[in-house]
Amino acid sequence: AQKVTQAQTEISVVEKEDVTLDCVYETRDTTYYLFWYKQPPSGELVFLIRRNSFDEQNEISGRYSWNFQKSTSSFNFTITASQVVDSAVYFCALSEGWWGGSEKLVFGKGTKLTVNP
Amino acid sequence: DSGVTQTPKHLITATGQRVTLRCSPRSGDLSVYWYQQSLDQGLQFLIHYYNGEERAKGNILERFSAQQFPDLHSELNLSSLELGDSALYFCASSLGDNSPLHFGNGTRLTVT
């Protein structure tokens, strides 16, 4: 069965610090997709990134970067030079592909990040 | 703005009642998903519709039902409400083929 574990429940940092959010997943499939979503205090879920299981290249988008390692079943998210506006709950999610006709997501429990000024 | 519209934003109702949550997907998206977010269960998949047809069911109670209409909007019906149904209900839409899900702002349901 699919499972996503975000072991860090809460993280607190001071502005400009770098912070890494951990995500470990379990799946029996060879084809799957990994996602990160952000939920700011206002409550909406904002899509950040999707990565498929065949693409292990790391990705950088501005201050955000993602490290995908199949060998350790991890898909970690790093925010460089954190800002107060980064304060949110971050969710990692897994989808096992389209084979069943549905790309439903399995979410981790989330990591609450607080960036203090 | 994700382009997914959910109404109403907030809903307060009593136990035993029935409510309907509405979702309009992004233009062009054929897939609609419903998720429930509660403090104890986290984000849980409820149901998926694709172009009017049910594609997958998750942890959806028998008291809950959904449908997707020809214009692709979707409704989630919750009946015989219990205190434990209080949660944030999200609708998401996607093009399909493992495109990212784009979520609406959610409907916060409070059952008193």
XYZ file of C-alpha atoms in Angstrom:
229
model
C 0.000 0.000 0.000
C 1.021 3.574 -0.542
C 2.275 5.584 2.379
C 3.890 8.975 2.850
C 5.732 9.855 6.018
C 6.674 13.354 7.060
C 8.449 12.758 10.321
C 8.841 16.437 11.184
C 5.584 17.646 12.654
C 6.745 21.202 13.279
C 9.850 23.184 12.432
C 10.685 26.664 13.593
C 13.480 28.731 12.045
C 14.641 32.307 11.973
C 14.358 34.275 8.763
C 17.190 33.710 6.262
C 17.960 30.255 7.588
C 17.857 27.329 5.200
C 15.381 24.590 6.087
C 14.787 21.082 4.733
C 11.488 19.278 4.977
C 11.736 15.507 4.832
C 9.442 13.148 2.954
C 9.733 9.361 2.798
C 7.335 7.303 0.722
C 6.362 3.669 0.255
C 4.961 2.161 -2.899
C 5.111 -1.161 -4.732
C 4.774 0.431 -8.143
C 7.658 1.343 -10.400
C 5.670 4.190 -11.925
C 4.506 6.838 -9.535
C 4.411 10.575 -9.006
C 5.462 12.699 -6.072
C 4.130 16.112 -5.184
C 4.592 18.920 -2.715
C 1.778 21.231 -1.712
C 1.801 24.288 0.532
C -1.078 25.241 2.828
C -0.643 28.791 4.146
C -2.627 30.019 7.168
C -5.401 31.140 4.835
C -6.140 27.460 4.210
C -5.872 26.891 0.476
C -3.659 24.137 -0.946
C -1.082 25.412 -3.397
C 0.669 23.080 -5.832
C 4.459 23.423 -5.752
C 5.977 20.569 -7.749
C 5.336 17.199 -9.393
C 8.051 14.651 -10.060
C 7.682 11.274 -11.774
C 9.524 8.172 -10.664
C 11.719 8.062 -13.766
C 13.157 11.519 -13.284
C 15.623 11.691 -10.426
C 17.068 15.022 -11.406
C 16.958 17.552 -8.639
C 14.950 20.660 -9.327
C 15.444 24.239 -8.297
C 12.871 26.994 -8.505
C 14.054 30.232 -6.989
C 14.615 29.630 -3.281
C 12.982 26.201 -3.476
C 14.779 22.999 -4.340
C 13.814 19.356 -4.291
C 16.002 16.285 -3.844
C 14.525 13.014 -5.128
C 16.392 9.824 -4.205
C 14.794 6.545 -5.205
C 17.439 4.555 -3.325
C 16.143 5.926 -0.032
C 12.530 6.545 -1.193
C 12.832 10.173 -0.247
C 11.689 13.418 -1.812
C 12.993 16.220 0.370
C 12.211 19.902 0.002
C 14.650 22.684 0.875
C 13.861 26.355 1.261
C 16.928 28.553 1.046
C 17.049 31.876 2.873
C 13.611 31.363 4.393
C 11.171 34.235 4.684
C 8.228 34.886 6.972
C 5.879 34.338 4.022
C 7.127 30.747 3.817
C 5.303 29.978 7.062
C 2.787 27.308 6.185
C 2.035 23.619 6.415
C 3.791 21.678 3.688
C 2.435 18.380 2.423
C 4.211 15.700 0.485
C 1.965 13.416 -1.590
C 2.210 10.284 -3.722
C 0.196 9.071 -6.688
C 0.633 5.583 -8.061
C -0.075 6.435 -11.636
C -2.978 6.345 -13.988
C -3.293 2.549 -14.264
C -6.284 2.353 -12.012
C -7.936 5.176 -13.842
C -7.417 7.630 -11.047
C -4.428 9.628 -9.977
C -5.672 10.098 -6.441
C -3.113 11.434 -4.005
C -2.017 9.978 -0.716
C -0.813 12.768 1.545
C 1.607 12.820 4.418
C 0.508 14.385 7.694
C 2.278 17.627 6.843
C 5.080 19.670 8.371
C 4.220 22.987 9.912
C 6.964 25.490 9.178
C 7.173 28.702 11.158
C 9.651 31.324 10.024
C 10.262 33.937 12.678
C 11.493 37.441 11.857
C -5.907 31.591 -7.695
C -6.130 27.927 -8.732
C -9.195 28.435 -10.914
C -11.199 25.890 -8.897
C -14.253 27.441 -7.222
C -15.897 26.005 -4.164
C -19.061 27.227 -2.509
C -19.943 27.951 0.178
C -16.767 28.926 2.046
C -18.273 28.176 5.431
C -21.205 26.064 6.499
C -22.562 25.640 9.997
C -25.297 23.099 10.538
C -26.729 20.770 13.138
C -26.349 17.048 13.616
C -28.694 14.985 11.509
C -28.926 17.567 8.753
C -27.944 17.303 5.085
C -25.723 19.714 3.154
C -24.473 20.073 -0.402
C -21.026 21.358 -1.282
C -20.411 22.629 -4.782
C -17.304 22.694 -6.940
C -16.558 24.209 -10.349
C -13.337 22.834 -11.841
C -10.769 24.789 -13.816
C -11.733 25.405 -17.395
C -10.810 22.360 -19.466
C -10.306 19.987 -16.542
C -12.351 16.812 -16.780
C -11.353 15.288 -13.452
C -12.818 16.357 -10.130
C -11.647 15.028 -6.786
C -13.028 15.490 -3.288
C -10.816 15.409 -0.204
C -11.581 15.783 3.475
C -9.108 17.434 5.840
C -9.602 16.849 9.549
C -7.262 17.237 12.484
C -7.125 13.548 13.306
C -7.205 11.993 9.809
C -5.316 14.615 7.833
C -6.051 14.900 4.113
C -8.112 11.927 2.958
C -9.247 11.143 -0.572
C -12.999 10.705 -0.834
C -13.966 10.256 -4.477
C -12.901 10.959 -8.066
C -15.052 11.722 -11.099
C -13.845 11.925 -14.664
C -16.100 13.479 -17.291
C -19.226 12.588 -15.375
C -18.267 9.059 -14.384
C -17.120 7.847 -11.002
C -13.535 6.601 -11.292
C -12.408 5.843 -7.765
C -13.651 5.834 -4.221
C -11.594 6.339 -1.132
C -12.615 6.635 2.481
C -16.068 7.966 1.728
C -18.856 7.158 4.140
C -22.125 5.707 2.885
C -23.849 8.839 4.185
C -21.837 10.838 1.647
C -22.406 10.887 -2.082
C -21.195 12.898 -5.020
C -21.881 13.483 -8.665
C -20.418 15.326 -11.605
C -22.803 17.022 -13.977
C -22.605 17.424 -17.772
C -21.143 20.921 -17.355
C -18.433 19.234 -15.230
C -19.265 20.911 -11.959
C -19.532 18.564 -9.022
C -21.511 18.344 -5.826
C -20.722 16.492 -2.632
C -23.761 15.613 -0.549
C -23.337 14.894 3.140
C -26.331 13.556 5.042
C -27.215 12.518 8.599
C -24.374 14.715 9.711
C -22.429 13.905 12.833
C -20.077 16.021 14.925
C -17.152 14.081 13.491
C -17.972 15.247 9.971
C -16.753 18.713 10.872
C -13.795 19.282 8.568
C -12.437 21.227 5.644
C -13.648 19.727 2.371
C -11.525 20.352 -0.683
C -12.356 19.932 -4.304
C -9.530 19.566 -6.816
C -9.460 19.313 -10.571
C -6.961 18.163 -13.144
C -6.635 17.478 -16.843
C -5.952 13.827 -16.096
C -2.972 11.633 -16.992
C -1.265 12.468 -13.709
C -1.439 16.184 -14.207
C -1.135 18.031 -10.918
C -4.277 18.458 -8.894
C -5.303 22.058 -8.407
C -7.290 22.619 -5.257
C -10.058 25.028 -4.452
C -10.072 27.066 -1.261
C -12.216 24.512 0.516
C -15.519 24.549 2.355
C -15.253 24.555 6.117
C -18.092 22.514 7.559
C -18.969 22.820 11.222
C -21.537 20.434 12.645
C -22.945 21.486 16.026
